[in-house]
């Protein structure tokens, strides 16, 4: 049960219809796996910790560099050279000491990735490599764990939620068939990215994870894209691909 301090801390959420005490308790019992502690992972980690998610596992193998600080707001000047997962966990705990934030300071693949995904209630893909995105998607589909996927580059970003528990819901590979996208992922290092854009998309990811964990509202469906230069949002329906190599065998 929540003590008086927790009731006070989360009072502005507990008063929300659809959240209330039960939803706040579900957030506290929830476990989010955040893969990537960069531009997207930073707002995701900070907002989920602040909102009262009880457990965060944050994975990132990289160290904080000076060029990251323009947008990766979980890290500070004093964190230069530190592992990003460790730095983000410290920022999450500084916001909410009750949050159990566990750093994984390696690039997780294969069985290690599967084991992490199986223990999570929701997975947030905050990476910027296609190979990572496909591996995370496959692990989530295999484990039946919902995936909140975000991407941001230059002035534009996008969001999609892939929930294998919903028979109608596509997966990442339905949206981006692996043979069509190749291995040519655009990276912020090569293409640049506007600082607040990653905050916007990462916050959108945190909104979806919040709903999945608390039980409030309905999950986002399809694909949302945002063009920062025009300020335009667009929404696309994404059908499930019956020939998808990843999810076609899933029960329909
Ligand atoms: Zn699929």
XYZ file of C-alpha atoms and ligand atoms in Angstrom:
253
model
C 0.000 0.000 0.000
C 1.081 3.552 -0.646
C 2.058 5.678 2.332
C 1.034 9.334 2.805
C 4.109 10.619 0.994
C 3.335 8.473 -2.047
C -0.309 9.539 -2.013
C 0.848 13.147 -2.012
C 3.562 12.625 -4.627
C 1.182 10.992 -7.084
C -1.968 12.916 -6.124
C -2.280 14.559 -9.579
C -2.368 11.152 -11.218
C -4.481 9.387 -8.623
C -7.214 11.973 -9.219
C -7.368 11.008 -12.902
C -10.375 8.861 -13.885
C -9.036 5.539 -15.104
C -5.853 5.784 -13.007
C -6.925 6.253 -9.367
C -5.277 4.312 -6.562
C -5.433 1.004 -8.395
C -3.749 2.357 -11.514
C -1.035 4.003 -9.446
C -0.450 0.675 -7.663
C -0.193 -1.045 -11.034
C 2.427 1.496 -12.097
C 4.379 0.786 -8.927
C 4.169 -2.962 -9.577
C 5.188 -2.439 -13.206
C 8.534 -3.167 -14.829
C 9.608 -1.265 -17.942
C 12.624 -2.302 -19.999
C 14.158 0.737 -21.727
C 16.644 -0.181 -24.443
C 18.810 2.806 -25.271
C 19.494 5.656 -22.833
C 20.005 8.376 -25.438
C 17.697 11.042 -26.825
C 14.509 8.940 -26.584
C 15.497 6.849 -23.577
C 16.234 9.944 -21.495
C 12.695 11.391 -21.379
C 11.249 7.866 -21.194
C 13.332 7.032 -18.102
C 12.717 10.377 -16.410
C 8.962 10.455 -17.002
C 8.378 6.819 -16.065
C 10.408 7.244 -12.863
C 8.604 10.476 -12.011
C 5.196 8.907 -12.758
C 5.866 6.128 -10.253
C 6.789 3.082 -12.338
C 8.310 0.774 -9.735
C 11.047 -0.857 -11.757
C 13.092 0.339 -14.700
C 15.733 -1.747 -16.435
C 17.818 0.548 -18.623
C 20.237 -0.934 -21.154
C 22.954 0.965 -23.009
C 26.579 0.069 -23.705
C 27.749 3.552 -24.651
C 29.446 6.272 -22.634
C 28.172 9.851 -22.442
C 29.883 12.132 -24.975
C 29.803 15.902 -25.242
C 27.710 15.747 -28.449
C 24.992 13.798 -26.553
C 24.243 16.548 -24.041
C 22.346 18.683 -26.604
C 19.378 16.292 -26.346
C 20.014 13.341 -23.967
C 18.632 15.064 -20.906
C 19.086 12.210 -18.432
C 22.834 12.981 -18.578
C 24.671 16.022 -17.273
C 28.028 17.621 -17.929
C 29.445 15.763 -14.915
C 28.455 12.411 -16.502
C 30.813 12.747 -19.468
C 32.602 9.420 -19.926
C 30.187 7.476 -17.719
C 28.072 4.611 -18.971
C 24.726 5.954 -20.190
C 22.605 3.277 -18.488
C 24.239 3.984 -15.121
C 23.870 7.728 -15.601
C 20.189 7.463 -16.599
C 19.446 5.178 -13.618
C 20.996 7.710 -11.267
C 18.862 10.494 -12.769
C 15.726 8.336 -12.428
C 16.476 7.604 -8.756
C 17.243 11.272 -8.097
C 13.728 12.127 -9.289
C 12.030 9.300 -7.416
C 14.083 7.389 -4.830
C 11.399 4.666 -4.678
C 12.075 3.726 -8.293
C 14.254 0.630 -8.614
C 16.387 1.483 -11.622
C 18.778 -1.208 -12.800
C 21.519 -0.401 -15.315
C 22.602 -2.918 -17.950
C 25.845 -1.531 -19.358
C 26.061 -3.755 -22.411
C 24.588 -4.144 -25.878
C 21.983 -6.850 -25.194
C 21.334 -9.420 -27.910
C 20.250 -13.033 -28.276
C 19.337 -14.936 -25.141
C 20.270 -12.071 -22.826
C 17.789 -9.859 -24.662
C 15.084 -12.542 -24.544
C 15.577 -13.031 -20.809
C 15.301 -9.284 -20.150
C 12.181 -8.944 -22.298
C 10.483 -11.912 -20.592
C 10.836 -10.219 -17.200
C 9.360 -6.898 -18.393
C 5.732 -5.751 -18.572
C 6.494 -3.306 -21.371
C 9.543 -2.725 -23.593
C 10.543 0.671 -24.970
C 12.698 0.650 -28.075
C 14.816 3.787 -27.815
C 17.608 2.584 -30.102
C 18.609 3.935 -33.494
C 19.735 0.797 -35.325
C 17.536 -1.362 -37.545
C 19.325 -4.521 -36.399
C 18.460 -3.708 -32.762
C 14.883 -2.829 -33.668
C 14.299 -6.168 -35.399
C 15.886 -8.119 -32.539
C 13.808 -6.292 -29.917
C 10.629 -6.788 -31.971
C 11.269 -10.529 -32.357
C 11.977 -10.919 -28.627
C 8.766 -9.050 -27.704
C 6.675 -11.111 -30.119
C 8.155 -14.350 -28.748
C 7.565 -13.319 -25.133
C 4.125 -11.743 -25.704
C 5.280 -8.422 -24.215
C 4.051 -5.086 -25.679
C 6.615 -2.925 -27.460
C 6.525 0.866 -27.659
C 8.676 1.934 -30.578
C 9.906 5.473 -31.187
C 12.252 7.035 -33.713
C 13.512 10.560 -34.329
C 15.854 12.011 -36.910
C 16.543 15.558 -38.161
C 13.186 17.356 -37.657
C 10.808 14.384 -37.741
C 9.777 11.453 -35.617
C 7.349 8.577 -35.328
C 5.691 6.270 -32.842
C 4.006 2.867 -32.944
C 2.871 0.345 -30.323
C 3.077 -3.365 -31.113
C 1.123 -5.501 -28.667
C 1.351 -9.245 -29.386
C -1.515 -9.887 -26.958
C -3.860 -8.185 -29.460
C -4.551 -10.561 -32.384
C -5.220 -7.613 -34.723
C -2.000 -5.822 -33.889
C 0.876 -5.868 -36.393
C 4.546 -6.073 -35.391
C 7.524 -3.912 -36.340
C 8.421 -6.291 -39.171
C 4.889 -5.990 -40.624
C 5.452 -2.234 -40.824
C 9.048 -2.450 -42.075
C 9.688 -5.770 -43.830
C 13.352 -6.595 -43.133
C 14.350 -7.182 -46.765
C 13.103 -3.733 -47.819
C 14.801 -1.554 -45.255
C 18.262 -3.065 -45.635
C 20.839 -2.212 -43.017
C 21.040 1.489 -43.816
C 19.623 3.065 -40.689
C 19.895 6.831 -40.530
C 21.684 7.853 -37.367
C 21.617 11.129 -35.495
C 25.417 11.120 -35.662
C 25.260 11.269 -39.459
C 22.026 13.171 -40.045
C 21.554 15.418 -37.030
C 18.474 15.833 -34.854
C 16.638 18.729 -33.233
C 16.880 18.523 -29.432
C 13.219 18.907 -28.395
C 12.055 16.465 -31.072
C 13.496 13.500 -29.166
C 11.790 14.883 -26.056
C 8.465 14.930 -27.878
C 8.712 11.390 -29.240
C 10.217 9.995 -26.030
C 7.409 11.605 -24.029
C 4.883 10.045 -26.426
C 6.513 6.658 -25.750
C 6.245 7.294 -22.010
C 2.525 8.136 -22.409
C 1.912 4.780 -24.115
C 3.931 2.840 -21.521
C 2.055 4.653 -18.748
C -1.280 3.529 -20.221
C -0.141 -0.056 -20.755
C 1.138 -0.323 -17.170
C -1.647 1.564 -15.382
C -4.535 0.192 -17.450
C -5.801 3.705 -18.280
C -7.142 4.400 -21.746
C -6.463 2.479 -24.927
C -3.158 1.708 -26.593
C -2.127 3.717 -29.657
C -2.811 1.879 -32.905
C -1.172 2.287 -36.309
C 1.712 4.659 -36.964
C 1.925 8.316 -35.949
C 4.451 10.592 -37.580
C 5.408 14.161 -36.754
C 7.093 16.655 -39.053
C 8.695 19.282 -36.856
C 9.314 21.723 -39.724
C 5.603 22.033 -40.546
C 4.267 21.049 -37.136
C 2.065 18.385 -38.759
C 1.064 15.077 -37.219
C -0.087 12.283 -39.488
C -1.633 8.927 -38.682
C -1.505 5.747 -40.734
C -3.307 2.452 -40.350
C -0.875 -0.470 -40.269
C -2.427 -3.846 -41.135
C -0.944 -7.065 -39.890
C 1.020 -8.809 -42.664
C -0.205 -12.422 -42.946
C 3.187 -13.334 -44.480
C 5.261 -11.541 -41.835
C 8.326 -13.668 -40.982
C 8.104 -12.655 -37.318
C 4.445 -12.645 -36.287
C 2.591 -14.717 -38.918
C 2.795 -17.829 -36.739
C 1.346 -15.998 -33.762
C -2.190 -17.111 -32.881
C -4.738 -15.101 -34.850
Zn 4.653 -8.965 -38.094
